[in-house]
Short mmCIF file of C-alpha atoms and ligand atoms in Angstrom, two decimals:
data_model
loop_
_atom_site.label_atom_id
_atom_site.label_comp_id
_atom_site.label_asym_id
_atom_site.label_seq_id
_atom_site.Cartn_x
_atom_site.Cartn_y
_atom_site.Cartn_z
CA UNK S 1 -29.88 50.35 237.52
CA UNK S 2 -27.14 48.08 235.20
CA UNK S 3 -24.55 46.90 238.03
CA UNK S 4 -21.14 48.35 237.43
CA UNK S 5 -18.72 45.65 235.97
CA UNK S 6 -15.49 45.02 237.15
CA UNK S 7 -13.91 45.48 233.77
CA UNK S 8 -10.28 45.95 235.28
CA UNK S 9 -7.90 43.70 236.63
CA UNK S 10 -3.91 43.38 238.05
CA UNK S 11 -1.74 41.35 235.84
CA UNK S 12 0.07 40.43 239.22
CA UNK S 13 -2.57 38.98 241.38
CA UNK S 14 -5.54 38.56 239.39
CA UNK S 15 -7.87 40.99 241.55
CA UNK S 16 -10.72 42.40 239.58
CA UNK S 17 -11.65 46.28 239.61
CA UNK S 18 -14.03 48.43 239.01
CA UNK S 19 -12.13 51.33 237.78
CA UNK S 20 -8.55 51.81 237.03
CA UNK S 21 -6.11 52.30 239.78
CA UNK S 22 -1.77 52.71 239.30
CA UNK S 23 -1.18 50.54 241.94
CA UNK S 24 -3.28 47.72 242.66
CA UNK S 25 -5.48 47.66 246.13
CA UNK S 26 -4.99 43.76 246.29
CA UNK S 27 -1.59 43.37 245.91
CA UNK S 28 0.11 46.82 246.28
CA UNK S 29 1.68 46.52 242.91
CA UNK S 30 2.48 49.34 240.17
CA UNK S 31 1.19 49.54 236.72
CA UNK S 32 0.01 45.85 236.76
CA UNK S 33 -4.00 46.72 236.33
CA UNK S 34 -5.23 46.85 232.84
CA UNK S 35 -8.86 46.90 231.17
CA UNK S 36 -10.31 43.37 230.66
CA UNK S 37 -11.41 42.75 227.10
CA UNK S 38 -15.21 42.43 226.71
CA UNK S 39 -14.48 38.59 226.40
CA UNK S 40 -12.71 38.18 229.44
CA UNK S 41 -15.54 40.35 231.67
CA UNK S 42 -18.06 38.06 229.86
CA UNK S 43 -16.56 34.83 231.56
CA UNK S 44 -15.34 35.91 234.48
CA UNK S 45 -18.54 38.65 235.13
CA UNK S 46 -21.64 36.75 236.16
CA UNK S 47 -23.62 39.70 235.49
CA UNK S 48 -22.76 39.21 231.52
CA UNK S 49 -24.50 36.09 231.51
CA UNK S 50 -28.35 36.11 230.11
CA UNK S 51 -30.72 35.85 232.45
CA UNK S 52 -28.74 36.96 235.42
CA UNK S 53 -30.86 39.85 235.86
CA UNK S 54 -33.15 37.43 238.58
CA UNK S 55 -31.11 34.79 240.49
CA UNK S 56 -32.67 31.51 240.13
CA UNK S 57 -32.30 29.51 243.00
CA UNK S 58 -33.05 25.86 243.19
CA UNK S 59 -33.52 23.34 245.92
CA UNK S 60 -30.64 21.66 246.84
CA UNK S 61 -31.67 17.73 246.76
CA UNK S 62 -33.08 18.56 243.38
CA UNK S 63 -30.50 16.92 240.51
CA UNK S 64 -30.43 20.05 238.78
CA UNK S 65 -27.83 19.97 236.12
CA UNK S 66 -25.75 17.21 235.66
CA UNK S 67 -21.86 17.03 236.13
CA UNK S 68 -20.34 17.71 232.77
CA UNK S 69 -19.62 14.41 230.75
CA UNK S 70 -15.75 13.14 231.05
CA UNK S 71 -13.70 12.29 228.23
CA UNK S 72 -11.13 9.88 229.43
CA UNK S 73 -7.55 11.16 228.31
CA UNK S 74 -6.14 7.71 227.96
CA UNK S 75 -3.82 7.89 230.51
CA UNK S 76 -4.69 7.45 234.18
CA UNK S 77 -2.28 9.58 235.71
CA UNK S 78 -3.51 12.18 233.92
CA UNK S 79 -7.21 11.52 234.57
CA UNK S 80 -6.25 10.96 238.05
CA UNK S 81 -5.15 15.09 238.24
CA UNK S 82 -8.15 16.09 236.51
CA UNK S 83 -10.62 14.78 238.94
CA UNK S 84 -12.19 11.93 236.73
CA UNK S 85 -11.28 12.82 232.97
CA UNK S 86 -11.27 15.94 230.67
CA UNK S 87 -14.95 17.42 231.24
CA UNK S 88 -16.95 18.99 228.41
CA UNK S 89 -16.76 22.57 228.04
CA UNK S 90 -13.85 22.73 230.70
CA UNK S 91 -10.94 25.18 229.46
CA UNK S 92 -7.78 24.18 230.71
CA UNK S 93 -4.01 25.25 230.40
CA UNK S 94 -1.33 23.33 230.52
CA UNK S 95 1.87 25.15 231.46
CA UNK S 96 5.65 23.96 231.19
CA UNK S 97 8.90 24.63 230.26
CA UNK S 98 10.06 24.37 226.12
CA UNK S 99 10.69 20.72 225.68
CA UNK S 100 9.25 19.42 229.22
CA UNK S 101 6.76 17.65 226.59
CA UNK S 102 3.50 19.24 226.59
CA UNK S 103 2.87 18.84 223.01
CA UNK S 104 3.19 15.01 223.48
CA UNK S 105 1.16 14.91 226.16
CA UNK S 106 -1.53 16.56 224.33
CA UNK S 107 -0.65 14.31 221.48
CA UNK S 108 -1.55 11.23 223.43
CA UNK S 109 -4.38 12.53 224.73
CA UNK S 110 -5.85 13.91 221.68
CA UNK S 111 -5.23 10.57 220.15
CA UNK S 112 -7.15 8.65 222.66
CA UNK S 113 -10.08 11.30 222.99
CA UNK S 114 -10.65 10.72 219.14
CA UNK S 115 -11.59 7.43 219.42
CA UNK S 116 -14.15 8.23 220.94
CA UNK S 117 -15.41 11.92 219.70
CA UNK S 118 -13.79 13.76 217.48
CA UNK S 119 -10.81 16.07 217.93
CA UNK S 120 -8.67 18.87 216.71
CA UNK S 121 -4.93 19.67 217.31
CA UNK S 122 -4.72 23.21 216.28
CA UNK S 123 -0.60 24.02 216.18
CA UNK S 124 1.10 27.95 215.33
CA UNK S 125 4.50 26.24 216.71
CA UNK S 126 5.03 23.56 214.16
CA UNK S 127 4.52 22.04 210.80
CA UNK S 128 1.87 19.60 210.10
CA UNK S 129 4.26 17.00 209.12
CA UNK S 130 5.92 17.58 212.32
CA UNK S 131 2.90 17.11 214.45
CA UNK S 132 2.23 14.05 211.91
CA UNK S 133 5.50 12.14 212.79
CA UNK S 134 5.07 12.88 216.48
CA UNK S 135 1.38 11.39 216.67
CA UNK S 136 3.29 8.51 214.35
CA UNK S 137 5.71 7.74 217.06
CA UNK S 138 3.31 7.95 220.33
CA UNK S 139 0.90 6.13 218.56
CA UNK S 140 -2.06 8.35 218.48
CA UNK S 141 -2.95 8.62 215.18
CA UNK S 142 -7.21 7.90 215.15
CA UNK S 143 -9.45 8.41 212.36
CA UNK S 144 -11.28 11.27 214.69
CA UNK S 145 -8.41 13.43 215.03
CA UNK S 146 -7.95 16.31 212.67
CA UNK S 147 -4.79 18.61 212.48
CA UNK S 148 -5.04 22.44 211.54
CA UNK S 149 -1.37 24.86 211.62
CA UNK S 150 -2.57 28.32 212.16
CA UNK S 151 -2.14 31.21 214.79
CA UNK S 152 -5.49 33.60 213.88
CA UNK S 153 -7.41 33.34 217.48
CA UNK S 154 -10.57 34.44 215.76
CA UNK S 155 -10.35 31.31 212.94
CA UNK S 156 -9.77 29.12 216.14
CA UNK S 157 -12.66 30.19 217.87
CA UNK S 158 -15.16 30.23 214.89
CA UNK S 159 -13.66 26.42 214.53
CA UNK S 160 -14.15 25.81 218.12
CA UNK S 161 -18.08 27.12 217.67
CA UNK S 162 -18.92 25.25 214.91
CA UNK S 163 -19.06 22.53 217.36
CA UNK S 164 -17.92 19.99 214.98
CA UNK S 165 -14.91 18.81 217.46
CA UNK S 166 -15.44 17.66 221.30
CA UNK S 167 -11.82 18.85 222.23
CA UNK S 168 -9.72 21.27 220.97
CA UNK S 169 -5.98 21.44 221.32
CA UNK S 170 -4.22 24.67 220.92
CA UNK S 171 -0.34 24.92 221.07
CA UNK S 172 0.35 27.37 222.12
CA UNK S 173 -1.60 30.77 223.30
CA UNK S 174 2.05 32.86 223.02
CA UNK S 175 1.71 32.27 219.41
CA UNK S 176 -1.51 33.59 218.44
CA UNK S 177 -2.87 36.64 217.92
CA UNK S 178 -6.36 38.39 217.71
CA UNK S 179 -6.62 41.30 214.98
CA UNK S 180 -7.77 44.72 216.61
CA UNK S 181 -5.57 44.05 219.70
CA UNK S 182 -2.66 45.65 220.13
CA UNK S 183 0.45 44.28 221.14
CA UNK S 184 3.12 41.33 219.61
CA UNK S 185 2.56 37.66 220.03
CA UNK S 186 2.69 36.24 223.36
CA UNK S 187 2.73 39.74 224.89
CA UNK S 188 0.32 39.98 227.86
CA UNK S 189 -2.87 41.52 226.01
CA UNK S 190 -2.55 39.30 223.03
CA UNK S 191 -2.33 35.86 225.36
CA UNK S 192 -5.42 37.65 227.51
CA UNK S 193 -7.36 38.49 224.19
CA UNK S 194 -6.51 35.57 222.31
CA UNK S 195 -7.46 32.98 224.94
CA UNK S 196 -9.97 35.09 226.30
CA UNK S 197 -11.38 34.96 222.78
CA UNK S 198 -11.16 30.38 222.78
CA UNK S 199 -12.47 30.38 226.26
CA UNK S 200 -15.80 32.10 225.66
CA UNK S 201 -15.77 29.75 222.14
CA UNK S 202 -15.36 26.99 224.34
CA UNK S 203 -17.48 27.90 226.71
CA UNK S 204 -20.63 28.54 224.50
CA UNK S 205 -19.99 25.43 222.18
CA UNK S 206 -19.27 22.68 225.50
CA UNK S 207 -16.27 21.95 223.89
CA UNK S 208 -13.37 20.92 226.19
CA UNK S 209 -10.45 23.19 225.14
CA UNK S 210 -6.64 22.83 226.09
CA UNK S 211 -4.00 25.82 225.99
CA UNK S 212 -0.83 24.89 226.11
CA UNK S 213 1.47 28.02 228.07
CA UNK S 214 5.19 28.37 228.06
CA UNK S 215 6.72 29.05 231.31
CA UNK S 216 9.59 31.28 232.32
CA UNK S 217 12.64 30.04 234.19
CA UNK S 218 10.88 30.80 237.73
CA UNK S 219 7.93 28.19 237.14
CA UNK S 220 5.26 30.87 236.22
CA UNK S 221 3.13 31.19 233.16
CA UNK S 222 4.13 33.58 231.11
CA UNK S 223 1.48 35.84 230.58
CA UNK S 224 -0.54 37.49 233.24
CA UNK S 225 -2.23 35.78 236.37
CA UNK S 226 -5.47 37.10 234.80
CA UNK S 227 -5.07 34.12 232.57
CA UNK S 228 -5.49 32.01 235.32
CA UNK S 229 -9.26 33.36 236.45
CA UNK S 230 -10.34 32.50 232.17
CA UNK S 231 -9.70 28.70 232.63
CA UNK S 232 -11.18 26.17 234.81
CA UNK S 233 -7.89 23.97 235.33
CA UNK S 234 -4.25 25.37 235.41
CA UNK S 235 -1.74 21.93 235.07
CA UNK S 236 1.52 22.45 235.55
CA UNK S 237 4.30 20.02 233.78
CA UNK S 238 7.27 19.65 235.50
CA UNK S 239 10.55 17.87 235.78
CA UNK S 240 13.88 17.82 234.95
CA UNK S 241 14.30 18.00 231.39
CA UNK S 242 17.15 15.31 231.03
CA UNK S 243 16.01 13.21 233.35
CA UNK S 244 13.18 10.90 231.82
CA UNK S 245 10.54 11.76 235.29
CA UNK S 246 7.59 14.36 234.73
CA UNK S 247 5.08 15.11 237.20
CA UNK S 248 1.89 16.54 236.26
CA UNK S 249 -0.04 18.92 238.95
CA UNK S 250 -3.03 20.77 238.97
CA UNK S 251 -2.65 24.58 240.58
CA UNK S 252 -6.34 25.23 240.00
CA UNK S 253 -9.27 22.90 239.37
CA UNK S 254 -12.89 23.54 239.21
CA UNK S 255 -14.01 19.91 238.50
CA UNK S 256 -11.47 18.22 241.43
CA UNK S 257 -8.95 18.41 243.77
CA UNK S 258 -5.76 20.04 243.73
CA UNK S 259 -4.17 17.41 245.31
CA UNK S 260 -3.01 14.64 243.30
CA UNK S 261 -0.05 14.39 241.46
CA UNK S 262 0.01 12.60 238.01
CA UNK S 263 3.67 10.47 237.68
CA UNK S 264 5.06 9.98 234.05
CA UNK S 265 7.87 8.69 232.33
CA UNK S 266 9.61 10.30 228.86
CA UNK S 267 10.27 6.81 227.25
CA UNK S 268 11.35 6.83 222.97
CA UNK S 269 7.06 6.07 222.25
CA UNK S 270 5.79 9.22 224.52
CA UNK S 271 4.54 9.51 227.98
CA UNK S 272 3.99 6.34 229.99
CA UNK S 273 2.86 6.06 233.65
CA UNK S 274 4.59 5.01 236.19
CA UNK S 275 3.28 1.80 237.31
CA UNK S 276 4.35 1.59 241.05
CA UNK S 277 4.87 5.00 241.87
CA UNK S 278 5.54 4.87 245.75
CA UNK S 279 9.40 4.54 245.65
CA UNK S 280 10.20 6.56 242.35
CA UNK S 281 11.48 9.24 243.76
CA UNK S 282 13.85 7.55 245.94
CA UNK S 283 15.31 5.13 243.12
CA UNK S 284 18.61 7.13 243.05
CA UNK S 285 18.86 7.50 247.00
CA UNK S 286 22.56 6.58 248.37
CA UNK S 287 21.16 6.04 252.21
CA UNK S 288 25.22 5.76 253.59
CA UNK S 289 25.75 9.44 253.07
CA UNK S 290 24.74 11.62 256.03
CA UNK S 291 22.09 14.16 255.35
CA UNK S 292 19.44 12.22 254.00
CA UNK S 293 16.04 11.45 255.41
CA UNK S 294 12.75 9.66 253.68
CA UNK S 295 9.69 10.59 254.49
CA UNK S 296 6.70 8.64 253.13
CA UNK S 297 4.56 11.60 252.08
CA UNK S 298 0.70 11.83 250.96
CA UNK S 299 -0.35 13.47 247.74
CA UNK S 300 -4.26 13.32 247.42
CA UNK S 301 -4.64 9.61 247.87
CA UNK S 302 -1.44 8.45 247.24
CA UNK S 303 1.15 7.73 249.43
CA UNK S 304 5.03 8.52 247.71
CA UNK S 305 8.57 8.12 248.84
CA UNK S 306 10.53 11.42 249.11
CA UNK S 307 14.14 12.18 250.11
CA UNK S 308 15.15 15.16 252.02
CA UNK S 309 18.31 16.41 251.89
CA UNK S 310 20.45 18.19 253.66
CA UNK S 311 24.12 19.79 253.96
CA UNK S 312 25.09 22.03 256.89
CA UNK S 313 28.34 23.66 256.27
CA UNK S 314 30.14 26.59 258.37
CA UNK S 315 29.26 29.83 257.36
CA UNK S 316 32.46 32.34 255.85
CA UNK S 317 29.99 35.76 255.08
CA UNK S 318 28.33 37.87 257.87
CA UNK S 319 25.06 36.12 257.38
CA UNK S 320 24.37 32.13 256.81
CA UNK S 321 23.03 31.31 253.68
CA UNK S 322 20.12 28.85 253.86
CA UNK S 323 18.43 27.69 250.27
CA UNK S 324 15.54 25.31 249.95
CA UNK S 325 14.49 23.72 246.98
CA UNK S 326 11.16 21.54 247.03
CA UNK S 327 10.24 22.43 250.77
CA UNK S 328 8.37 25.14 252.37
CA UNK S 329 11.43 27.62 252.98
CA UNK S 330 8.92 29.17 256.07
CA UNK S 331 8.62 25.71 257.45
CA UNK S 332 12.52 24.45 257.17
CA UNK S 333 13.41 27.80 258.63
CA UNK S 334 11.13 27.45 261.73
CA UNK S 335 12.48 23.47 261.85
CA UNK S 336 15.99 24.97 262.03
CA UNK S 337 15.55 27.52 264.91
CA UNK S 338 14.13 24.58 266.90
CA UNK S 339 17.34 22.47 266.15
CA UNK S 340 19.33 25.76 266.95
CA UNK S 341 17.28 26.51 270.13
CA UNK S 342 16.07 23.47 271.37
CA UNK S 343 18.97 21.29 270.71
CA UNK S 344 21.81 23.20 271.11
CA UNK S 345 22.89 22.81 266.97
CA UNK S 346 25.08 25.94 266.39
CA UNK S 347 23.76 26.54 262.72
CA UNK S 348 23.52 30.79 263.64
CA UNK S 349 26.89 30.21 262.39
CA UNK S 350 26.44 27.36 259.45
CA UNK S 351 25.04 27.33 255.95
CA UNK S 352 22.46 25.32 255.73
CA UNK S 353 20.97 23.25 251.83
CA UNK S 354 17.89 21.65 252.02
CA UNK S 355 16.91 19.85 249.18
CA UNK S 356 14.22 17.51 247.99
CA UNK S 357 15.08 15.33 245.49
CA UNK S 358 13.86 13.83 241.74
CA UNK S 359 11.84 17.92 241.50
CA UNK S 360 9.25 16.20 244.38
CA UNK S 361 7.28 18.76 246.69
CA UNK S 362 7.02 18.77 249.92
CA UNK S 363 4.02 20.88 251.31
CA UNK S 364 2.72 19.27 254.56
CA UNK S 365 4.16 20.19 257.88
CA UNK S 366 4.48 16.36 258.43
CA UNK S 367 7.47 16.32 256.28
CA UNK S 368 9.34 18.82 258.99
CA UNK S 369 10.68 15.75 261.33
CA UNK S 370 12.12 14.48 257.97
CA UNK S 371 13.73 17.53 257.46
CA UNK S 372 15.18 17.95 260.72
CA UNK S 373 16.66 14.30 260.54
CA UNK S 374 18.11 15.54 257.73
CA UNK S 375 19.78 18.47 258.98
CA UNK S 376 20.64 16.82 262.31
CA UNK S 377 22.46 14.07 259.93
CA UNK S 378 24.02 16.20 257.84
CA UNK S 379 25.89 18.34 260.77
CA UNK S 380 26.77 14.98 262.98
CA UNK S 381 28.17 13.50 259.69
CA UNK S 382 26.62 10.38 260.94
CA UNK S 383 23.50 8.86 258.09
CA UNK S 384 20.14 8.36 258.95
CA UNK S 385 19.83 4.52 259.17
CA UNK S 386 18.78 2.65 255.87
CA UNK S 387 15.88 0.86 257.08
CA UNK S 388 14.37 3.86 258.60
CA UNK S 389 12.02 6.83 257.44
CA UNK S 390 10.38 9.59 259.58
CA UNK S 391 6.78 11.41 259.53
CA UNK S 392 5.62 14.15 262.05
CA UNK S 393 5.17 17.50 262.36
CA UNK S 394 7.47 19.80 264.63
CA UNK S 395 6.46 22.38 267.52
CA UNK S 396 7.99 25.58 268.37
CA UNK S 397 8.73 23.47 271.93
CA UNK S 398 10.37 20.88 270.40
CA UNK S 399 7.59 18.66 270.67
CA UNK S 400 6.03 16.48 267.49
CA UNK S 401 2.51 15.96 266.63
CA UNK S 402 1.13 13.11 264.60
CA UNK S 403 0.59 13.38 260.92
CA UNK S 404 -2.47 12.10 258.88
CA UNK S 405 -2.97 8.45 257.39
CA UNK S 406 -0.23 7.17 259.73
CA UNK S 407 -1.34 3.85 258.44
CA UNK S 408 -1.04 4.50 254.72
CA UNK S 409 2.29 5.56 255.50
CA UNK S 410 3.36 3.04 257.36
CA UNK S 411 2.43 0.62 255.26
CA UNK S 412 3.72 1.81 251.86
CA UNK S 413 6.92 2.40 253.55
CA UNK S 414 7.15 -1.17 254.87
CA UNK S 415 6.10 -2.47 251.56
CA UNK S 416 9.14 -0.81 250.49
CA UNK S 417 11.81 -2.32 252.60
CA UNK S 418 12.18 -0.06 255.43
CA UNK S 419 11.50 -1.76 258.75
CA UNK S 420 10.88 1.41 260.63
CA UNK S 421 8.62 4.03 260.55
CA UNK S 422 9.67 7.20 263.66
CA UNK S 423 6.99 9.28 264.72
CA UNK S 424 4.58 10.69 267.31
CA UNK S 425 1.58 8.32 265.46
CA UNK S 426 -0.45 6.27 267.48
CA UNK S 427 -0.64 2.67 267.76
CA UNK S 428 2.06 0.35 268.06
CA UNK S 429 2.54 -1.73 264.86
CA UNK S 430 5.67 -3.23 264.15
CA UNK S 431 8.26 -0.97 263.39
CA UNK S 432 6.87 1.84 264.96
CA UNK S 433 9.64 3.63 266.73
CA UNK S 434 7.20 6.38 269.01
CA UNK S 435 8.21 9.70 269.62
CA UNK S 436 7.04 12.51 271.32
CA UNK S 437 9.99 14.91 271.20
CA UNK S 438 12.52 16.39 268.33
CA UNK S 439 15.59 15.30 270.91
CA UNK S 440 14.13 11.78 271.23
CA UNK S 441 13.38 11.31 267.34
CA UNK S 442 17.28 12.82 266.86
CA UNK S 443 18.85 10.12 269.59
CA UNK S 444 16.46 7.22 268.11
CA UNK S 445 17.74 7.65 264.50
CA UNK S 446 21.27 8.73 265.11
CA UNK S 447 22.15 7.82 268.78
CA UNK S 448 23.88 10.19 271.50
CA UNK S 449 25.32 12.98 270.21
P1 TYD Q 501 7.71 18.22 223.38
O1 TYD Q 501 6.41 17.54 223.59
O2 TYD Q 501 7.97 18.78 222.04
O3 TYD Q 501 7.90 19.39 224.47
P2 TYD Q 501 7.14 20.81 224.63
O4 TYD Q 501 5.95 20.80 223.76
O5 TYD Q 501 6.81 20.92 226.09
O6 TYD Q 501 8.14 21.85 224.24
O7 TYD Q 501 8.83 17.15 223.80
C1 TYD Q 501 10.12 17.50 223.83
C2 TYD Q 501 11.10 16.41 224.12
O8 TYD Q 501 10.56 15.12 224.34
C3 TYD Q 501 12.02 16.28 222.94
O9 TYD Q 501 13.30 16.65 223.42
C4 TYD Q 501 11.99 14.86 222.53
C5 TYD Q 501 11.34 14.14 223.66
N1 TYD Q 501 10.45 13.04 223.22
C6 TYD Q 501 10.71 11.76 223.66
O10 TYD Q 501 11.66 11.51 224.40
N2 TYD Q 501 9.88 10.73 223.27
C7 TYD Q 501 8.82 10.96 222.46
O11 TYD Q 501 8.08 10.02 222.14
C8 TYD Q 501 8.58 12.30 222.00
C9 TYD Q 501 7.43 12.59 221.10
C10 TYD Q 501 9.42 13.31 222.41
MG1 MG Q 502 5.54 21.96 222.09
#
């Protein structure tokens, strides 16, 4: 008996279905599950594959296939995210705000991936001649790279199988459309369909495809989440977009790990990397106003700078406010009952800001001692001292507990000036001011209260 497909899905989470439901089972939402297009079920549904009738098993020390081949993107901050390169037949979106500078990006890296195979930028947002000037002034005009303006998915995707290109840029999926679906541009089942419709293209050629995917104000794709489950890679391109700084992330990645952070700069010739990018987030830093703590953090490999921020401020409503931008709100709010609890810092009664600056994220709990520095600054008035930064992760006791590659850390922050590193880590290198309690770290950075 044919196993029943789940040919449904919820726009909100993703979660696949086997029939239709008006609230999803996953996620508890309304009217968010929809039918999958027969594309879509073909990727994502291994029972759509030929063959898959017997599973084939093979032994594991046998080589089996081999890993996809890489095509370097020319830039190794970019490669860096991607695990190694842009692999063959990997479909992957790249999502930003308008004018954050995807379609430079992809510029560049089209450029440099048709000098060695060829390529195809495939635009339904601009002109030729536009895209013409822009691979003019980044440079990245090759011989290998053909241009093509159009917005019919099913033209793209009989491109895409002829084979004839190695990558294929398309910018953007909100602007196509697939004839037989219903629905406007960029509404939810045209982006499904439409890149539904490239993926499988993709997919059956081995041709690496890129989507570009416009975000909305709150940082997610617009579109559904289903989206997500068609591609291999989701990047994300952030930053602030009048300051020159854009950091490139990966949310999902089949072919590496989601850990590293690509660092770029918007210069007047296109994207360049950052060359030292340990202290770029603290370039701006004032370290004489109170309310500021580094923390050398890890991303993937990489050890960076970051500066929390703080401001504590008395509270005129019935409740405090408390807003956190580039930290785990669960984690600063857990950090500032054991401020309030364990050291006596009346903030029931105080707004408190927590902010982490140059759009920098801070996920690990190590960053929490940096945090509460911050905080503890900001309400004494007194700063943090210049020469000092702080790792370590903060119990509900009050007590700290050591934070990976202590020695990383502590040597990229000495290698950028500051003398002292405070922290529950072991060992006793210079500059290592050891602490096994919130109240100690507090008194060793800002003295008695
Ligand atoms: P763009 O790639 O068009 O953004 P997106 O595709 O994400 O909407 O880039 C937009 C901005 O980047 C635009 O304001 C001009 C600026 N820019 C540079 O500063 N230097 C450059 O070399 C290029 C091509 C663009
Ligand atoms: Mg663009």
């Amino acid at each position: 008996m044919a196993k029943k497909e789940a040919a449904w899905g919820c726009n909100d989470c993703g979660a696949r279905l086997l029939k239709w439901a008006g609230k999803c089972p996953s996620c508890g939402g309304f009217n968010s599950v929809v039918q999958l297009t027969a594309a879509e079920v073909a990727i994502t549904s291994a029972s759509a594959a030929p063959g898959a009738i017997q599973l084939i098993i093979e032994a594991a020390e046998a080589a089996g296939a081999p890993d996809p081949p890489r095509l370097a993107t020319g830039i190794g901050e970019v490669d860096r995210v991607l695990g190694g390169g842009l692999p063959a037949g990997a479909a992957v979106l790249l999502g930003g705000e308008p004018g954050i500078g995807k379609s430079t990006l992809l510029a560049q890296i089209a450029g440099a991936v048709a000098v060695q195979v060829p390529a195809l930028y495939v635009t339904a947002e601009e002109g030729l001649t536009q895209i013409r000037a822009r691979l003019r002034r980044v440079g990245a005009v090759a011989p290998g790279l053909a241009l093509a303006a159009g917005s019919d998915a099913r033209q793209i995707a009989a491109r895409i199988l002829s084979g004839e290109h190695r990558l294929v840029v398309v910018d953007s999926v909100q602007l196509l459309s697939l004839d037989g679906v219903d629905g406007e541009p960029g509404g939810v089942s045209q982006v499904r369909a439409c890149a539904a419709e490239l993926v499988a293209a993709a997919k059956r050629a081995g041709v690496a495809l890129v989507l570009v995917g416009h975000v909305t104000k709150d940082g997610t794709l617009a579109g559904p989440r289903l989206l997500e489950h068609l591609v291999d890679t989701v990047l994300a391109f952030e930053g602030d977009r009048y300051a020159d700084l854009r950091v490139l992330r990966a949310v999902k990645n089949r072919f590496g790990a989601t850990s590293e952070i690509g660092l770029l700069r918007m210069e007047a010739k296109g994207l360049i990397e950052v060359p030292d990018p340990t202290g770029v987030f603290i370039a701006d830093r004032d370290p004489s106003v109170p309310g500021s703590c580094v923390i050398p953090a890890v991303e993937g490999n990489r050890c960076l700078l970051v500066e929390v921020q703080a401001l504590v401020g008395p509270n005129e409503a019935l409740s405090p406010a408390r807003r956190v931008s580039g930290a785990d709100p669960n984690r600063v709010a857990m950090v500032l009952a054991v401020l309030a609890r364990r050291l006596r810092l009346p903030l029931g009664s105080h707004d408190v800001y927590v902010n982490v600056t140059g759009g920098a994220k801070l996920s690990e709990p190590a960053a929490d001692l940096a945090v509460a520095l911050a905080v503890a600054s900001a309400w004494r008035d007194v700063p943090v001292p210049p020469d000092l930064v702080a790792v370590g992760e903060v119990g509900l006791g009050g007590e700290l507990r050591p934070a990976p590659r202590y020695e990383l850390r502590a040597s990229e922050a000495r290698r950028l000036g500051f003398q002292r590193l405070i922290g529950p880590g072991a060992g006793s290198g210079r500059g290592r001011v050891v602490v096994s309690k919130l109240a100690d770290a507090v008194e060793a950075a800002l003295g008695r209260a």
